[in-house]
Structure formats: structure tokens, C-alpha cells
PDB file of C-alpha atoms and ligand atoms in Angstrom:
ATOM      1  CA  UNK V   1       0.152  -0.059  -0.007  1.00 81.00           C
ATOM      2  CA  UNK V   2       3.081   2.292   0.359  1.00 89.00           C
ATOM      3  CA  UNK V   3       3.907   4.587   3.252  1.00 97.00           C
ATOM      4  CA  UNK V   4       1.466   7.267   4.430  1.00 97.00           C
ATOM      5  CA  UNK V   5       2.038  10.624   3.044  1.00 98.00           C
ATOM      6  CA  UNK V   6       0.065  13.551   4.320  1.00 98.00           C
ATOM      7  CA  UNK V   7      -0.242  17.279   3.278  1.00 98.00           C
ATOM      8  CA  UNK V   8      -0.696  19.754   5.999  1.00 98.00           C
ATOM      9  CA  UNK V   9      -1.662  22.873   4.256  1.00 98.00           C
ATOM     10  CA  UNK V  10      -1.700  25.011   7.528  1.00 98.00           C
ATOM     11  CA  UNK V  11      -3.355  28.383   6.865  1.00 98.00           C
ATOM     12  CA  UNK V  12      -2.793  28.448   3.203  1.00 98.00           C
ATOM     13  CA  UNK V  13      -5.194  28.208   0.056  1.00 98.00           C
ATOM     14  CA  UNK V  14      -8.560  29.776  -0.751  1.00 98.00           C
ATOM     15  CA  UNK V  15     -11.181  27.573  -2.246  1.00 98.00           C
ATOM     16  CA  UNK V  16     -10.191  28.609  -5.613  1.00 98.00           C
ATOM     17  CA  UNK V  17      -6.642  27.790  -5.155  1.00 98.00           C
ATOM     18  CA  UNK V  18      -7.522  24.397  -3.427  1.00 98.00           C
ATOM     19  CA  UNK V  19      -9.425  23.658  -6.555  1.00 98.00           C
ATOM     20  CA  UNK V  20      -6.724  24.544  -8.979  1.00 98.00           C
ATOM     21  CA  UNK V  21      -4.566  22.185  -6.857  1.00 98.00           C
ATOM     22  CA  UNK V  22      -6.813  19.314  -6.999  1.00 97.00           C
ATOM     23  CA  UNK V  23      -7.245  19.480 -10.790  1.00 97.00           C
ATOM     24  CA  UNK V  24      -3.468  19.320 -11.197  1.00 97.00           C
ATOM     25  CA  UNK V  25      -3.321  16.585  -8.454  1.00 97.00           C
ATOM     26  CA  UNK V  26      -5.988  14.567  -9.966  1.00 96.00           C
ATOM     27  CA  UNK V  27      -4.423  14.598 -13.481  1.00 96.00           C
ATOM     28  CA  UNK V  28      -0.961  13.751 -12.264  1.00 96.00           C
ATOM     29  CA  UNK V  29      -1.422  11.305  -9.424  1.00 95.00           C
ATOM     30  CA  UNK V  30      -0.850   7.718 -10.542  1.00 91.00           C
ATOM     31  CA  UNK V  31      -4.213   5.540  -9.826  1.00 88.00           C
ATOM     32  CA  UNK V  32      -2.322   2.989  -7.863  1.00 89.00           C
ATOM     33  CA  UNK V  33      -1.318   5.459  -5.341  1.00 87.00           C
ATOM     34  CA  UNK V  34      -3.891   5.142  -2.319  1.00 90.00           C
ATOM     35  CA  UNK V  35      -2.061   5.693   1.141  1.00 94.00           C
ATOM     36  CA  UNK V  36      -2.286   9.734   1.272  1.00 97.00           C
ATOM     37  CA  UNK V  37      -4.149  12.379   2.999  1.00 98.00           C
ATOM     38  CA  UNK V  38      -4.526  16.024   2.488  1.00 98.00           C
ATOM     39  CA  UNK V  39      -5.347  18.219   5.658  1.00 98.00           C
ATOM     40  CA  UNK V  40      -6.846  21.295   4.255  1.00 98.00           C
ATOM     41  CA  UNK V  41      -8.169  24.471   6.315  1.00 98.00           C
ATOM     42  CA  UNK V  42     -11.661  24.121   7.266  1.00 98.00           C
ATOM     43  CA  UNK V  43     -12.956  26.389   4.510  1.00 98.00           C
ATOM     44  CA  UNK V  44     -11.481  24.146   1.729  1.00 97.00           C
ATOM     45  CA  UNK V  45     -12.060  20.630   3.298  1.00 98.00           C
ATOM     46  CA  UNK V  46     -15.427  20.248   1.467  1.00 98.00           C
ATOM     47  CA  UNK V  47     -14.001  21.492  -1.948  1.00 97.00           C
ATOM     48  CA  UNK V  48     -11.065  19.164  -1.547  1.00 98.00           C
ATOM     49  CA  UNK V  49     -13.261  16.157  -0.644  1.00 97.00           C
ATOM     50  CA  UNK V  50     -15.502  16.901  -3.573  1.00 96.00           C
ATOM     51  CA  UNK V  51     -12.828  17.348  -6.240  1.00 96.00           C
ATOM     52  CA  UNK V  52     -10.589  14.371  -5.347  1.00 95.00           C
ATOM     53  CA  UNK V  53     -10.635  11.520  -7.792  1.00 89.00           C
ATOM     54  CA  UNK V  54      -7.944   9.306  -6.282  1.00 77.00           C
ATOM     55  CA  UNK V  55      -8.422   6.965  -3.275  1.00 87.00           C
ATOM     56  CA  UNK V  56      -6.745   8.940  -0.766  1.00 93.00           C
ATOM     57  CA  UNK V  57      -8.286  10.939   2.266  1.00 97.00           C
ATOM     58  CA  UNK V  58      -9.038  14.287   3.481  1.00 98.00           C
ATOM     59  CA  UNK V  59      -8.310  15.701   6.824  1.00 98.00           C
ATOM     60  CA  UNK V  60      -8.577  18.810   9.236  1.00 98.00           C
ATOM     61  CA  UNK V  61      -6.002  20.308  11.058  1.00 98.00           C
ATOM     62  CA  UNK V  62      -7.821  20.736  14.548  1.00 98.00           C
ATOM     63  CA  UNK V  63     -11.071  19.931  16.136  1.00 98.00           C
ATOM     64  CA  UNK V  64     -12.888  20.975  19.288  1.00 98.00           C
ATOM     65  CA  UNK V  65     -13.859  18.269  21.804  1.00 98.00           C
ATOM     66  CA  UNK V  66     -17.690  18.990  21.975  1.00 98.00           C
ATOM     67  CA  UNK V  67     -20.416  18.049  19.359  1.00 98.00           C
ATOM     68  CA  UNK V  68     -22.059  21.417  19.198  1.00 98.00           C
ATOM     69  CA  UNK V  69     -22.832  24.408  21.422  1.00 98.00           C
ATOM     70  CA  UNK V  70     -21.707  27.798  22.503  1.00 98.00           C
ATOM     71  CA  UNK V  71     -17.902  27.587  21.386  1.00 98.00           C
ATOM     72  CA  UNK V  72     -17.502  30.491  19.151  1.00 98.00           C
ATOM     73  CA  UNK V  73     -14.988  29.842  16.263  1.00 97.00           C
ATOM     74  CA  UNK V  74     -14.830  26.079  16.872  1.00 98.00           C
ATOM     75  CA  UNK V  75     -15.185  23.231  14.732  1.00 98.00           C
ATOM     76  CA  UNK V  76     -16.496  19.846  16.045  1.00 98.00           C
ATOM     77  CA  UNK V  77     -15.439  16.163  14.683  1.00 98.00           C
ATOM     78  CA  UNK V  78     -19.003  15.718  13.543  1.00 98.00           C
ATOM     79  CA  UNK V  79     -18.741  18.911  11.340  1.00 98.00           C
ATOM     80  CA  UNK V  80     -15.323  17.802  10.082  1.00 98.00           C
ATOM     81  CA  UNK V  81     -16.797  14.456   8.997  1.00 98.00           C
ATOM     82  CA  UNK V  82     -19.736  16.180   7.274  1.00 98.00           C
ATOM     83  CA  UNK V  83     -17.438  17.927   5.280  1.00 98.00           C
ATOM     84  CA  UNK V  84     -15.807  14.716   4.126  1.00 98.00           C
ATOM     85  CA  UNK V  85     -12.757  14.675   6.519  1.00 98.00           C
ATOM     86  CA  UNK V  86     -11.737  11.257   7.883  1.00 98.00           C
ATOM     87  CA  UNK V  87      -8.496  12.329   9.617  1.00 98.00           C
ATOM     88  CA  UNK V  88      -7.589  15.337  12.146  1.00 98.00           C
ATOM     89  CA  UNK V  89      -4.359  16.547  12.977  1.00 98.00           C
ATOM     90  CA  UNK V  90      -4.194  16.956  16.913  1.00 98.00           C
ATOM     91  CA  UNK V  91      -1.238  18.508  18.929  1.00 97.00           C
ATOM     92  CA  UNK V  92       0.626  20.171  16.144  1.00 97.00           C
ATOM     93  CA  UNK V  93       3.403  22.303  17.733  1.00 96.00           C
ATOM     94  CA  UNK V  94       2.103  25.465  16.014  1.00 97.00           C
ATOM     95  CA  UNK V  95      -1.261  24.843  18.150  1.00 97.00           C
ATOM     96  CA  UNK V  96       0.822  23.736  21.332  1.00 96.00           C
ATOM     97  CA  UNK V  97       2.844  26.815  21.073  1.00 94.00           C
ATOM     98  CA  UNK V  98       0.801  29.649  19.424  1.00 96.00           C
ATOM     99  CA  UNK V  99      -2.677  28.700  20.820  1.00 95.00           C
ATOM    100  CA  UNK V 100      -1.324  27.389  24.314  1.00 96.00           C
ATOM    101  CA  UNK V 101      -2.936  23.854  23.792  1.00 97.00           C
ATOM    102  CA  UNK V 102      -2.169  21.620  26.987  1.00 96.00           C
ATOM    103  CA  UNK V 103      -1.397  18.007  27.039  1.00 95.00           C
ATOM    104  CA  UNK V 104      -4.655  17.480  29.107  1.00 95.00           C
ATOM    105  CA  UNK V 105      -6.649  19.249  26.460  1.00 97.00           C
ATOM    106  CA  UNK V 106      -4.811  17.345  23.699  1.00 97.00           C
ATOM    107  CA  UNK V 107      -5.846  14.287  25.344  1.00 96.00           C
ATOM    108  CA  UNK V 108      -9.490  15.378  25.397  1.00 97.00           C
ATOM    109  CA  UNK V 109      -9.459  16.111  21.815  1.00 98.00           C
ATOM    110  CA  UNK V 110      -7.953  12.839  20.886  1.00 97.00           C
ATOM    111  CA  UNK V 111     -10.548  11.055  22.887  1.00 97.00           C
ATOM    112  CA  UNK V 112     -13.472  12.910  21.473  1.00 98.00           C
ATOM    113  CA  UNK V 113     -12.128  12.664  18.003  1.00 98.00           C
ATOM    114  CA  UNK V 114     -11.748   8.856  18.034  1.00 98.00           C
ATOM    115  CA  UNK V 115     -15.230   8.489  19.680  1.00 98.00           C
ATOM    116  CA  UNK V 116     -16.734  10.659  16.903  1.00 98.00           C
ATOM    117  CA  UNK V 117     -15.185   8.444  14.176  1.00 98.00           C
ATOM    118  CA  UNK V 118     -12.310  10.353  13.120  1.00 98.00           C
ATOM    119  CA  UNK V 119      -8.658   8.964  12.870  1.00 98.00           C
ATOM    120  CA  UNK V 120      -5.917  11.044  14.383  1.00 98.00           C
ATOM    121  CA  UNK V 121      -2.511  12.088  13.586  1.00 98.00           C
ATOM    122  CA  UNK V 122      -1.066  13.076  16.885  1.00 98.00           C
ATOM    123  CA  UNK V 123       2.027  15.386  16.690  1.00 98.00           C
ATOM    124  CA  UNK V 124       5.052  15.312  19.069  1.00 98.00           C
ATOM    125  CA  UNK V 125       8.431  16.991  18.763  1.00 97.00           C
ATOM    126  CA  UNK V 126      11.143  18.850  20.809  1.00 96.00           C
ATOM    127  CA  UNK V 127      12.332  22.442  20.832  1.00 95.00           C
ATOM    128  CA  UNK V 128      15.960  22.885  19.696  1.00 94.00           C
ATOM    129  CA  UNK V 129      17.101  23.609  23.134  1.00 95.00           C
ATOM    130  CA  UNK V 130      15.207  20.325  24.198  1.00 94.00           C
ATOM    131  CA  UNK V 131      17.004  18.144  21.732  1.00 93.00           C
ATOM    132  CA  UNK V 132      19.505  16.760  24.229  1.00 93.00           C
ATOM    133  CA  UNK V 133      16.819  15.327  26.234  1.00 95.00           C
ATOM    134  CA  UNK V 134      14.602  14.247  23.362  1.00 95.00           C
ATOM    135  CA  UNK V 135      13.504  11.116  24.904  1.00 95.00           C
ATOM    136  CA  UNK V 136      12.215  12.681  28.076  1.00 96.00           C
ATOM    137  CA  UNK V 137      10.377  15.269  26.047  1.00 96.00           C
ATOM    138  CA  UNK V 138       8.701  12.790  23.699  1.00 97.00           C
ATOM    139  CA  UNK V 139       7.643  10.540  26.598  1.00 96.00           C
ATOM    140  CA  UNK V 140       6.075  13.456  28.600  1.00 96.00           C
ATOM    141  CA  UNK V 141       4.055  14.592  25.273  1.00 96.00           C
ATOM    142  CA  UNK V 142       2.866  10.940  24.590  1.00 97.00           C
ATOM    143  CA  UNK V 143       1.823  10.493  28.378  1.00 96.00           C
ATOM    144  CA  UNK V 144      -1.295  12.280  27.171  1.00 92.00           C
ATOM    145  CA  UNK V 145      -2.425   9.088  25.094  1.00 95.00           C
ATOM    146  CA  UNK V 146      -2.036   6.602  28.129  1.00 95.00           C
ATOM    147  CA  UNK V 147      -5.275   4.671  28.562  1.00 95.00           C
ATOM    148  CA  UNK V 148      -6.599   5.643  24.862  1.00 96.00           C
ATOM    149  CA  UNK V 149      -7.187   2.742  22.320  1.00 95.00           C
ATOM    150  CA  UNK V 150      -4.638   3.646  19.577  1.00 95.00           C
ATOM    151  CA  UNK V 151      -6.155   1.582  16.791  1.00 91.00           C
ATOM    152  CA  UNK V 152      -7.190   4.833  14.971  1.00 91.00           C
ATOM    153  CA  UNK V 153      -4.039   6.881  15.650  1.00 97.00           C
ATOM    154  CA  UNK V 154      -0.843   7.775  14.019  1.00 98.00           C
ATOM    155  CA  UNK V 155       2.057   9.566  15.609  1.00 98.00           C
ATOM    156  CA  UNK V 156       4.024  12.246  13.941  1.00 98.00           C
ATOM    157  CA  UNK V 157       7.533  13.195  14.980  1.00 98.00           C
ATOM    158  CA  UNK V 158       7.946  16.863  14.107  1.00 97.00           C
ATOM    159  CA  UNK V 159      11.208  18.405  15.757  1.00 97.00           C
ATOM    160  CA  UNK V 160      10.167  22.052  16.181  1.00 95.00           C
ATOM    161  CA  UNK V 161      13.528  23.331  14.776  1.00 93.00           C
ATOM    162  CA  UNK V 162      13.035  21.321  11.566  1.00 93.00           C
ATOM    163  CA  UNK V 163       9.441  22.724  10.716  1.00 93.00           C
ATOM    164  CA  UNK V 164       9.668  25.379   7.814  1.00 92.00           C
ATOM    165  CA  UNK V 165      13.318  25.973   8.262  1.00 93.00           C
ATOM    166  CA  UNK V 166      14.837  23.861   5.520  1.00 91.00           C
ATOM    167  CA  UNK V 167      16.724  22.081   8.344  1.00 92.00           C
ATOM    168  CA  UNK V 168      15.800  18.292   8.431  1.00 91.00           C
ATOM    169  CA  UNK V 169      16.716  16.043  11.273  1.00 91.00           C
ATOM    170  CA  UNK V 170      19.481  13.616  10.456  1.00 95.00           C
ATOM    171  CA  UNK V 171      18.659   9.943   9.773  1.00 97.00           C
ATOM    172  CA  UNK V 172      20.077   8.995  13.045  1.00 96.00           C
ATOM    173  CA  UNK V 173      18.039  11.609  14.893  1.00 96.00           C
ATOM    174  CA  UNK V 174      14.920  10.442  13.089  1.00 97.00           C
ATOM    175  CA  UNK V 175      15.810   6.733  13.836  1.00 97.00           C
ATOM    176  CA  UNK V 176      16.436   7.422  17.633  1.00 96.00           C
ATOM    177  CA  UNK V 177      13.246   9.631  18.035  1.00 97.00           C
ATOM    178  CA  UNK V 178      10.947   7.013  16.138  1.00 98.00           C
ATOM    179  CA  UNK V 179      12.236   4.158  18.194  1.00 98.00           C
ATOM    180  CA  UNK V 180      11.656   5.996  21.264  1.00 97.00           C
ATOM    181  CA  UNK V 181       8.041   6.812  20.276  1.00 98.00           C
ATOM    182  CA  UNK V 182       7.385   3.285  19.311  1.00 98.00           C
ATOM    183  CA  UNK V 183       8.936   2.010  22.534  1.00 97.00           C
ATOM    184  CA  UNK V 184       7.038   4.450  24.816  1.00 97.00           C
ATOM    185  CA  UNK V 185       3.807   3.697  23.122  1.00 97.00           C
ATOM    186  CA  UNK V 186       4.419  -0.290  23.277  1.00 97.00           C
ATOM    187  CA  UNK V 187       4.950  -0.038  26.852  1.00 96.00           C
ATOM    188  CA  UNK V 188       2.298   2.456  27.586  1.00 96.00           C
ATOM    189  CA  UNK V 189      -0.393   1.354  25.260  1.00 96.00           C
ATOM    190  CA  UNK V 190       0.453  -2.033  24.407  1.00 96.00           C
ATOM    191  CA  UNK V 191       0.346  -1.351  20.563  1.00 96.00           C
ATOM    192  CA  UNK V 192       3.056  -0.590  18.052  1.00 97.00           C
ATOM    193  CA  UNK V 193       2.250   2.764  16.273  1.00 97.00           C
ATOM    194  CA  UNK V 194       2.734   3.981  12.894  1.00 97.00           C
ATOM    195  CA  UNK V 195       5.128   7.033  13.156  1.00 98.00           C
ATOM    196  CA  UNK V 196       5.560   9.631  10.494  1.00 98.00           C
ATOM    197  CA  UNK V 197       8.198  12.072  10.148  1.00 98.00           C
ATOM    198  CA  UNK V 198       7.660  15.846   9.454  1.00 98.00           C
ATOM    199  CA  UNK V 199      10.019  18.830   9.271  1.00 97.00           C
ATOM    200  CA  UNK V 200      11.146  20.323   5.842  1.00 96.00           C
ATOM    201  CA  UNK V 201      10.356  17.006   3.957  1.00 97.00           C
ATOM    202  CA  UNK V 202      10.476  17.473   0.034  1.00 97.00           C
ATOM    203  CA  UNK V 203      11.004  15.079  -2.616  1.00 97.00           C
ATOM    204  CA  UNK V 204      14.924  15.596  -2.687  1.00 97.00           C
ATOM    205  CA  UNK V 205      15.195  14.278   0.984  1.00 97.00           C
ATOM    206  CA  UNK V 206      11.936  11.811   1.318  1.00 97.00           C
ATOM    207  CA  UNK V 207      13.658   8.949  -0.310  1.00 97.00           C
ATOM    208  CA  UNK V 208      16.130   8.107   2.319  1.00 97.00           C
ATOM    209  CA  UNK V 209      13.789   9.175   5.259  1.00 97.00           C
ATOM    210  CA  UNK V 210      10.877   6.905   3.920  1.00 97.00           C
ATOM    211  CA  UNK V 211      13.411   3.998   3.249  1.00 97.00           C
ATOM    212  CA  UNK V 212      13.786   3.528   7.169  1.00 97.00           C
ATOM    213  CA  UNK V 213      11.863   0.701   8.783  1.00 96.00           C
ATOM    214  CA  UNK V 214      10.944   2.988  11.670  1.00 97.00           C
ATOM    215  CA  UNK V 215       9.361   5.685   9.338  1.00 97.00           C
ATOM    216  CA  UNK V 216       5.745   4.987   8.541  1.00 97.00           C
ATOM    217  CA  UNK V 217       5.396   8.142   6.225  1.00 98.00           C
ATOM    218  CA  UNK V 218       5.700  11.592   6.149  1.00 98.00           C
ATOM    219  CA  UNK V 219       3.702  14.849   7.270  1.00 98.00           C
ATOM    220  CA  UNK V 220       4.357  17.512   5.022  1.00 98.00           C
ATOM    221  CA  UNK V 221       3.940  21.342   5.312  1.00 98.00           C
ATOM    222  CA  UNK V 222       5.401  23.637   2.600  1.00 97.00           C
ATOM    223  CA  UNK V 223       6.311  21.038  -0.178  1.00 98.00           C
ATOM    224  CA  UNK V 224       2.664  19.754  -0.017  1.00 98.00           C
ATOM    225  CA  UNK V 225       1.196  23.059  -1.351  1.00 98.00           C
ATOM    226  CA  UNK V 226       2.626  22.224  -4.731  1.00 98.00           C
ATOM    227  CA  UNK V 227       0.545  19.409  -6.418  1.00 98.00           C
ATOM    228  CA  UNK V 228       3.492  18.258  -8.576  1.00 98.00           C
ATOM    229  CA  UNK V 229       5.668  18.027  -5.694  1.00 98.00           C
ATOM    230  CA  UNK V 230       3.058  16.359  -3.329  1.00 98.00           C
ATOM    231  CA  UNK V 231       2.501  13.907  -6.177  1.00 97.00           C
ATOM    232  CA  UNK V 232       6.327  13.129  -6.241  1.00 97.00           C
ATOM    233  CA  UNK V 233       6.290  12.521  -2.579  1.00 98.00           C
ATOM    234  CA  UNK V 234       3.229  10.110  -2.558  1.00 97.00           C
ATOM    235  CA  UNK V 235       5.112   8.265  -5.463  1.00 96.00           C
ATOM    236  CA  UNK V 236       8.346   7.978  -3.265  1.00 97.00           C
ATOM    237  CA  UNK V 237       6.203   6.696  -0.535  1.00 96.00           C
ATOM    238  CA  UNK V 238       4.771   4.273  -2.740  1.00 94.00           C
ATOM    239  CA  UNK V 239       7.882   2.553  -3.241  1.00 94.00           C
ATOM    240  CA  UNK V 240       8.221   1.253   0.326  1.00 91.00           C
ATOM    241  CA  UNK V 241       5.877  -1.239   2.045  1.00 79.00           C
ATOM    242  CA  UNK V 242       3.972   0.020   5.170  1.00 73.00           C
ATOM    243  CA  UNK V 243       3.618  -1.974   8.027  1.00 64.00           C
TER     244      UNK V 243
HETATM  245  P1  13P F   1       7.255  21.979   6.873  1.00 52.86           P
HETATM  246  O1  13P F   1       7.230  20.678   5.905  1.00 52.86           O
HETATM  247  O2  13P F   1       6.890  23.166   6.069  1.00 52.86           O
HETATM  248  O3  13P F   1       8.720  22.110   7.349  1.00 52.86           O
HETATM  249  O4  13P F   1       5.988  21.659   7.839  1.00 52.86           O
HETATM  250  C1  13P F   1       6.109  20.498   8.525  1.00 52.86           C
HETATM  251  C2  13P F   1       4.879  20.384   9.378  1.00 52.86           C
HETATM  252  O5  13P F   1       4.826  21.142  10.359  1.00 52.86           O
HETATM  253  C3  13P F   1       3.896  19.616   8.911  1.00 52.86           C
HETATM  254  O6  13P F   1       2.948  19.502   9.837  1.00 52.86           O
END
């Protein structure tokens, strides 16, 4: 089936721009490529869902852990599902750091998203100054998932210093971090998770990253905004067997 290649468009693309991307993407994506997902801004989710011809998935970049009510500006998992999303990114470092989302709040979001029928990409990763105590930081972030059935959850390792910087973690660092995540989740939740790498991934560096057994795929920001580049990444992921 190939490794899982996920686009995180972040706060980019109008509906018109999303439609132009999808037209090019549909035309270029080989039919056999199936293991991919586009996490679009809420305003574009339905347009992406409607326009996609391939067999991949659509996701959102956040949810609020309630079905409905007086939560101004928020979007529920039920609304995301209604718009065509099947995945939600939860715990991205930009939400942890810019919106002040705590581990406890993220655990609530993960539980509620899963109960509502969404699958989850749960992000963890260390700041540059925390790199020397990588394992401890990852373990602390993963603690939020304790006691949760992780069948519908994929973990994304995104070192904060590698996001949008053009600076990719070394192969050794990626292996070390992914092994630490796998070990922690095995001990804590009793399952072996799929772990994606994210941070300045592009078609020129994705090959050696996705060749690693410990890497189940990639979560891509900047490079996923270009349809041609995103198709290339999916094709690279397709060369390797996912677990
Ligand atoms: P970049 O690929 O732009 O570094 O972003 C990574 C990321 O944050 C994906 O969630």
C-alpha cells in the first residue's frame, strides 16, 4: 500500500486555489497510489473532498472536543466528518505553542475525535534547546495518550527546529526519535504505532527518510502546497511497504 504521505496545508489556500491544486493533482497522481491524505483549512475541506478523484483521504488540522454548542470559532469532529474529512491532526506544535494547547486538552481532543469516528494524527516533537533530552520530552508528550485505544491513531514526530526551516533532522536523529516513540507507546498502550516524520520534507530528501523501517510515512507542510511536488512525495512513499 505504500507509506502514508500527509499534506498539512496549514493556513494556506483559498477555495479557488485548492480547486486548482486538486485539478492538477488528479491529473498527475497515478491510480495505484492510495495511502495519502490532504489536511486542508476548514474552509477548503469540502471543496477538496468533492474534487478528489483518487483513493486517498481528506483531513482537518484541528477539532474542538464537543459535538456542538456555544464554542465560538470552533469546529467539531461531527462537522469535519460532514465536510468529508476522515482524519484530524491534533497536537501540532503550532497549536501547542501559538494557541497554548496543553497535554490535558489534547488528550480530550484525541479521545473525542476517536469516539466521533475520526482518525487522528497526533504530533510530538522537541524544541531545539530540548534536543539533548529528546526521549524525556517525547515521553512526556505521549503520556497524554495513556489509556486510549490507539487503533485509529498515527503519531507524527516533528522536531520544532525542523519545521519550515529547511533544516531536516539527521537520519540518526529520526531513527532515535521514532524508536523512542515506538518503545514508549508499546509500553504505555500495548500497540506498535505507525510513526510519520515531519519537518522540511521534500522530494529531494524523502527517499532516504521513508526507506527507514521506523518511518511509516511523512507529514509535509510547505512542499505539500505544490501539486507536482506532493505527487512526487506520494510516489516515493509508494515504493516502500507500510507496516
Ligand atoms: P514543513 O514541511 O513546512 O517543514 O512543515 C512541517 C509540518 O509542520 C507539517 O505538519
